[in-house]
Amino acid sequence: MEDRTQHGYLVLADISGFTSYLAKVELEHAHEILTDLLETIVKEFKTLFTISKLEGDAVFAYVPETNFLSGENILELIENTYVAFRRQRETSRRNTTCTCRACKSIPTLDLKFFVHHGDFIVQHVSGIRELVGSDVNMIHRLMKNHVTENTGWTAYILFTNRALQSLGVQFEEIHKQFESYEHLGEIRIHCIDLHARYKAIIETKRVFVSPDEADFNFTFDFDAPLQVIWHWMTDIEKKTLLADGDAVFTAQSRPGGRNGPGASNHCAHGKNLKGSLIETILDWRPFEYFTFEGTEGNSKMRQTYRLESISDGMETRLHFHVVMISPSPPRFIRCPMVKMIISKLALSFCQNIAKHIARETDAEIGTRTIQAAA
């Protein structure tokens, strides 16, 4: 089935400065440091991507087009990977008492990502799987560029024009330039600074409704991977689909052009869709949890949805916690009130997700079978 042309995203993560770092330091310790950093990248990538191979100080991965992914999901995973890389780099530096040049120079290492959308074939030769195609060649050529020279950035995400269009994500600030390569001509690229994104992510305040403070707690197990459930719970079009005509969700504000703290959605619901609810995101930790406040008239509820991967990543457990902010009667009155309002809605929401995922999975399997037979 894999020896056919596939369409999707090609992603390279390349550790910046490792070649010069390796030339100046002790090989044994440098190898240990590189192994820890590469393992961190691979662990994060496996959430959504298929690892093609390790390429020295780089990780090459891909993901075919699927209904289970959005452009924001891919971008968020890349940002999560960078945050994990920075944490591992700091942990390695902090946990060593070694004074060799390799250990002292850990902070000089950084990470760049290259994202392209195109065609590829997974080729099998003597038991070895290899991605081939002109788009595979292109993304590797893009690793040699003038971004750092033009911007001073040592950590960034580089998107080809085709990748950015396919992702459908808007940025308020993005660097644009052209790169020229033999046989490829001029390629338009778009880049964002990961140092700025890292600072914004770690400075974001955490808002989490804990089970102890919640007026109502609910748990539901899904027979699908975590990234699939995250997409269904956070995508506006999916949420409208799940409502089966009883509600319509539309995006309102999108600070920075994306979902995240401060972003809001409008939900028209009820008879003739006359009801009006505003969801405002307070905390956004992709593939981990999100918290929002729902406001309708004088009523306000804060809700946290936390996802947990179970059964070796094949299933997902939702932990849902909600607290009434206003009005705020005594808790012995509040808890049964919230349970009466929320419990059936929460169960119906989860059951509809499970139902739609089962339908899409069956349709995808059928499509693949037809393509393979052809």
C-alpha positions as MATLAB code, in Angstrom:
seq = 'MEDRTQHGYLVLADISGFTSYLAKVELEHAHEILTDLLETIVKEFKTLFTISKLEGDAVFAYVPETNFLSGENILELIENTYVAFRRQRETSRRNTTCTCRACKSIPTLDLKFFVHHGDFIVQHVSGIRELVGSDVNMIHRLMKNHVTENTGWTAYILFTNRALQSLGVQFEEIHKQFESYEHLGEIRIHCIDLHARYKAIIETKRVFVSPDEADFNFTFDFDAPLQVIWHWMTDIEKKTLLADGDAVFTAQSRPGGRNGPGASNHCAHGKNLKGSLIETILDWRPFEYFTFEGTEGNSKMRQTYRLESISDGMETRLHFHVVMISPSPPRFIRCPMVKMIISKLALSFCQNIAKHIARETDAEIGTRTIQAAA';
ca = [
       0.000    0.000    0.000;
       2.867    2.410    0.705;
       4.525    2.049   -2.722;
       2.248    4.657   -4.246;
       2.291    8.426   -4.361;
       1.125    9.976   -1.107;
       0.334   13.614   -0.336;
       1.140   15.282    2.937;
       3.577   17.214    5.070;
       7.325   16.674    5.189;
       9.017   17.959    8.352;
      12.704   18.224    9.236;
      14.036   19.167   12.676;
      17.705   20.160   12.554;
      19.855   20.938   15.595;
      21.494   24.293   14.915;
      25.199   24.716   15.489;
      25.953   21.047   16.054;
      28.577   20.736   13.314;
      30.721   23.553   14.746;
      29.968   22.328   18.272;
      31.214   18.821   17.416;
      34.440   20.158   15.931;
      35.391   21.857   19.206;
      34.346   19.399   21.927;
      34.919   15.897   23.323;
      33.168   13.296   21.136;
      32.006   10.977   23.943;
      30.078   13.624   25.878;
      28.845   15.288   22.684;
      27.357   11.953   21.600;
      25.461   11.579   24.896;
      24.084   15.117   24.642;
      23.016   14.640   21.017;
      21.288   11.343   21.881;
      19.212   13.000   24.640;
      18.185   15.876   22.380;
      17.291   13.627   19.431;
      15.255   11.328   21.685;
      13.322   14.371   22.895;
      12.526   15.438   19.324;
      11.506   11.917   18.267;
       9.237   11.480   21.303;
       7.343   14.683   20.508;
       7.201   14.048   16.760;
       5.671   10.604   17.237;
       2.518   12.274   18.589;
       1.496   13.122   15.007;
       4.264   12.221   12.588;
       5.835    9.060   11.237;
       9.597    9.135   11.673;
      11.330    8.477    8.350;
      14.888    8.436    9.671;
      17.551   10.127   11.762;
      20.028   12.132    9.703;
      22.963   12.790   12.016;
      21.803   15.820   14.008;
      18.396   15.981   12.279;
      15.082   14.106   12.393;
      13.091   13.640    9.172;
       9.380   12.862    9.491;
       6.175   12.962    7.485;
       2.406   12.786    7.845;
      -0.052   11.987    5.024;
      -3.074   14.215    4.593;
      -5.917   13.139    6.851;
      -9.195   14.448    8.217;
      -7.803   14.025   11.715;
      -5.306   16.881   11.430;
      -5.518   20.637   11.075;
      -2.791   23.096   10.226;
      -2.885   24.387   13.792;
      -2.326   20.854   15.133;
       0.877   20.513   13.109;
       2.136   23.963   14.081;
       1.351   23.343   17.753;
       3.227   20.051   17.717;
       6.298   21.742   16.257;
       6.149   24.419   18.952;
       5.681   21.750   21.636;
       8.761   19.996   20.277;
      10.797   23.170   20.529;
       9.677   23.770   24.133;
      10.595   20.162   25.008;
      13.986   20.607   23.299;
      14.714   23.749   25.313;
      13.722   22.018   28.549;
      15.941   19.021   27.776;
      18.817   21.304   26.863;
      18.446   23.155   30.166;
      18.098   19.891   32.121;
      21.296   18.538   30.549;
      23.159   21.735   31.396;
      21.808   21.946   34.950;
      22.349   18.283   35.832;
      26.009   18.084   34.864;
      28.985   19.033   36.988;
      31.353   18.209   34.135;
      33.543   21.104   33.007;
      34.498   19.683   29.609;
      33.853   21.842   26.551;
      30.975   19.619   25.352;
      29.001   20.080   28.562;
      29.835   23.771   28.968;
      28.766   24.464   25.372;
      25.279   22.862   25.593;
      23.488   26.282   25.568;
      24.943   27.029   22.118;
      22.764   24.331   20.533;
      19.381   25.309   19.118;
      16.717   23.895   16.805;
      15.299   24.744   13.362;
      12.291   23.219   11.582;
      11.548   22.932    7.869;
       7.990   22.259    6.693;
       6.905   21.461    3.143;
       3.732   20.052    1.626;
       4.002   17.792   -1.380;
       4.166   14.304   -2.866;
       6.312   11.356   -1.847;
       6.584    7.592   -2.057;
       7.668    5.321    0.792;
      10.127    3.043   -1.006;
      11.156   -0.365    0.350;
      14.625   -1.631   -0.539;
      16.170   -4.659    1.235;
      14.003   -4.081    4.290;
      14.854   -0.357    4.462;
      12.053    2.236    4.195;
      13.031    5.444    2.401;
      11.041    8.481    1.321;
      11.670    9.483   -2.297;
      10.443   12.240   -4.586;
      11.335   15.729   -5.775;
       9.557   17.284   -2.776;
      11.711   15.168   -0.455;
      14.772   16.538   -2.214;
      13.453   20.090   -1.936;
      12.987   20.106    1.822;
      16.536   18.867    2.285;
      17.879   21.560   -0.029;
      16.090   24.189    2.071;
      18.318   23.381    5.038;
      20.950   25.489    3.258;
      19.463   28.990    3.313;
      20.083   32.630    4.249;
      17.506   32.991    7.043;
      19.990   33.375    9.902;
      22.097   35.696    7.763;
      19.068   37.933    7.058;
      17.355   37.808   10.464;
      19.923   36.774   13.060;
      17.611   33.939   14.170;
      19.184   30.638   15.260;
      15.842   28.922   15.957;
      12.959   29.202   13.528;
      10.266   27.389   11.556;
      10.669   27.654    7.795;
       7.560   27.028    5.691;
       7.473   26.727    1.941;
       4.713   28.720    0.282;
       2.855   25.491   -0.468;
       3.115   24.339    3.152;
       1.792   27.624    4.531;
      -1.164   27.583    2.135;
      -1.989   23.981    3.063;
      -1.730   24.677    6.794;
      -4.218   27.538    6.499;
      -2.697   29.314    9.515;
      -2.421   33.107    9.641;
       0.467   34.922   11.349;
       0.522   38.549   12.411;
       4.307   38.653   12.044;
       6.238   36.480    9.622;
       9.515   36.901    7.731;
       9.360   36.324    3.970;
      12.188   35.838    1.506;
      13.242   33.895   -1.582;
      15.876   31.191   -1.794;
      17.386   30.089   -5.103;
      18.614   26.563   -5.879;
      20.015   24.913   -8.971;
      17.332   22.923  -10.854;
      14.650   24.289   -8.486;
      14.815   28.002   -9.233;
      13.444   30.538   -6.749;
      11.438   29.244   -3.781;
       9.405   31.567   -1.611;
       9.724   30.804    2.091;
       8.079   32.122    5.256;
       9.709   31.964    8.704;
       8.769   32.619   12.325;
      11.171   33.218   15.204;
      11.029   30.383   17.742;
      12.788   32.357   20.473;
       9.873   34.813   20.506;
       7.308   31.996   20.462;
       9.114   30.169   23.284;
       9.072   33.295   25.440;
       5.352   33.812   24.799;
       4.515   30.172   25.575;
       6.408   29.902   28.877;
       5.122   33.272   30.099;
       1.483   32.341   29.541;
      -0.373   31.989   32.839;
      -1.768   28.540   33.613;
      -5.509   28.362   34.283;
      -6.671   24.890   35.271;
      -9.895   23.816   37.006;
      -8.802   21.040   39.342;
     -11.102   18.138   40.313;
     -11.219   19.451   43.895;
     -12.422   22.927   42.965;
     -14.788   21.725   40.214;
     -18.551   21.669   40.740;
     -18.810   18.765   38.307;
     -16.257   16.191   37.084;
     -16.693   13.855   34.145;
     -14.492   11.190   32.539;
     -14.895    9.516   29.150;
     -12.705    7.033   27.253;
     -12.340    7.269   23.467;
     -11.179    4.493   21.182;
      -8.881    6.841   19.247;
      -5.435    8.457   19.683;
      -5.074   11.681   21.656;
      -4.269   13.899   18.646;
      -7.519   12.857   16.957;
      -9.612   13.737   20.006;
      -7.815   17.070   20.423;
      -8.686   17.994   16.841;
     -12.365   17.119   17.265;
     -12.647   19.094   20.501;
     -10.937   22.245   19.283;
     -11.833   22.612   15.604;
     -14.744   25.018   15.019;
     -16.177   23.146   12.035;
     -16.009   19.834   13.889;
     -17.818   21.309   16.915;
     -20.642   22.547   14.694;
     -20.848   19.113   13.061;
     -21.074   17.467   16.484;
     -24.039   19.650   17.446;
     -26.216   17.990   14.745;
     -27.946   21.259   13.853;
     -28.590   22.349   17.445;
     -25.686   24.824   17.513;
     -23.415   26.740   15.166;
     -19.909   27.770   16.229;
     -18.056   30.658   14.601;
     -14.602   32.013   15.327;
     -14.403   35.523   16.753;
     -11.080   36.919   17.952;
      -7.822   35.131   17.109;
      -4.858   36.952   18.695;
      -1.829   36.284   16.528;
      -4.155   34.693   13.960;
      -4.446   31.453   15.949;
      -6.187   29.640   18.766;
      -4.759   30.355   22.198;
      -5.330   32.504   25.293;
      -7.632   35.393   24.442;
      -9.168   33.703   21.394;
     -12.951   33.459   21.434;
     -15.785   31.651   19.673;
     -19.482   32.393   19.384;
     -22.050   29.631   19.748;
     -25.595   30.199   18.464;
     -27.814   27.519   19.972;
     -31.291   26.585   21.139;
     -34.606   27.124   19.370;
     -34.010   28.841   16.026;
     -30.412   29.297   17.208;
     -31.470   32.322   19.269;
     -29.228   31.479   22.227;
     -25.864   33.225   22.322;
     -22.825   31.854   24.155;
     -19.290   33.257   24.053;
     -16.347   30.919   24.705;
     -13.114   32.674   25.696;
      -9.935   30.605   25.918;
      -7.992   31.212   29.139;
      -5.287   28.551   28.808;
      -4.147   26.498   25.804;
      -1.666   23.634   26.153;
      -1.861   21.691   22.863;
      -2.414   17.941   23.222;
      -2.516   18.313   27.010;
      -5.442   20.511   28.104;
      -7.354   23.711   27.428;
      -9.505   25.913   29.656;
     -12.203   28.346   28.570;
     -14.962   30.426   30.111;
     -18.431   30.188   28.655;
     -20.530   33.335   29.112;
     -24.241   33.639   28.381;
     -26.079   36.589   29.861;
     -25.187   36.764   33.555;
     -24.082   33.130   33.653;
     -20.400   32.212   33.457;
     -18.775   28.770   33.721;
     -15.090   27.851   33.579;
     -14.264   24.492   31.982;
     -11.032   22.508   31.673;
     -10.662   19.617   29.226;
      -7.584   17.483   29.929;
      -6.600   14.612   27.636;
      -4.630   11.554   28.733;
      -3.159    9.001   26.336;
      -3.892    5.406   27.432;
      -3.531    1.870   26.044;
      -0.126    2.589   24.492;
      -1.439    5.641   22.682;
      -4.327    3.882   20.951;
      -7.015    5.306   23.251;
      -7.658    8.616   25.017;
      -9.203    9.482   28.361;
     -10.941   12.839   28.753;
     -10.980   14.480   32.175;
     -13.549   17.277   32.221;
     -13.846   19.732   35.133;
     -16.280   22.639   35.347;
     -16.953   25.311   37.964;
     -19.682   27.959   38.015;
     -18.172   31.446   38.291;
     -21.396   33.445   38.294;
     -23.926   33.426   39.739;
     -22.176   31.833   42.704;
     -24.582   30.340   45.246;
     -23.241   28.093   48.050;
     -21.497   24.984   46.745;
     -24.132   22.547   48.049;
     -26.575   24.316   45.720;
     -24.082   24.950   42.908;
     -22.900   21.355   42.400;
     -26.314   19.779   41.675;
     -27.190   22.799   39.513;
     -24.088   22.403   37.358;
     -24.524   18.639   37.156;
     -28.108   19.072   35.934;
     -27.013   21.573   33.253;
     -23.798   19.934   32.090;
     -23.935   16.152   32.577;
     -26.178   15.257   29.616;
     -24.443   17.777   27.350;
     -20.999   16.383   28.220;
     -22.066   12.788   27.607;
     -23.787   13.647   24.310;
     -20.740   15.659   23.167;
     -18.390   12.731   23.794;
     -20.695   10.130   22.289;
     -21.034   12.230   19.126;
     -17.252   12.532   18.835;
     -16.909    8.752   19.123;
     -19.640    8.226   16.529;
     -18.155   10.619   13.958;
     -14.636    9.267   14.399;
     -15.920    5.741   13.790;
     -17.609    6.919   10.586;
     -14.517    8.745    9.315;
     -12.260    5.811   10.151;
     -14.476    3.416    8.180;
     -14.566    5.826    5.233;
     -10.768    6.258    5.280;
     -10.194    2.493    5.369;
     -12.577    2.051    2.459;
     -10.808    4.752    0.433;
      -7.425    3.226    1.064;
      -8.683   -0.200    0.037;
     -10.025    1.176   -3.246;
      -6.764    3.056   -3.930;
      -4.681   -0.008   -3.172;
      -6.816   -2.202   -5.431;
      -6.520    0.317   -8.236;
];
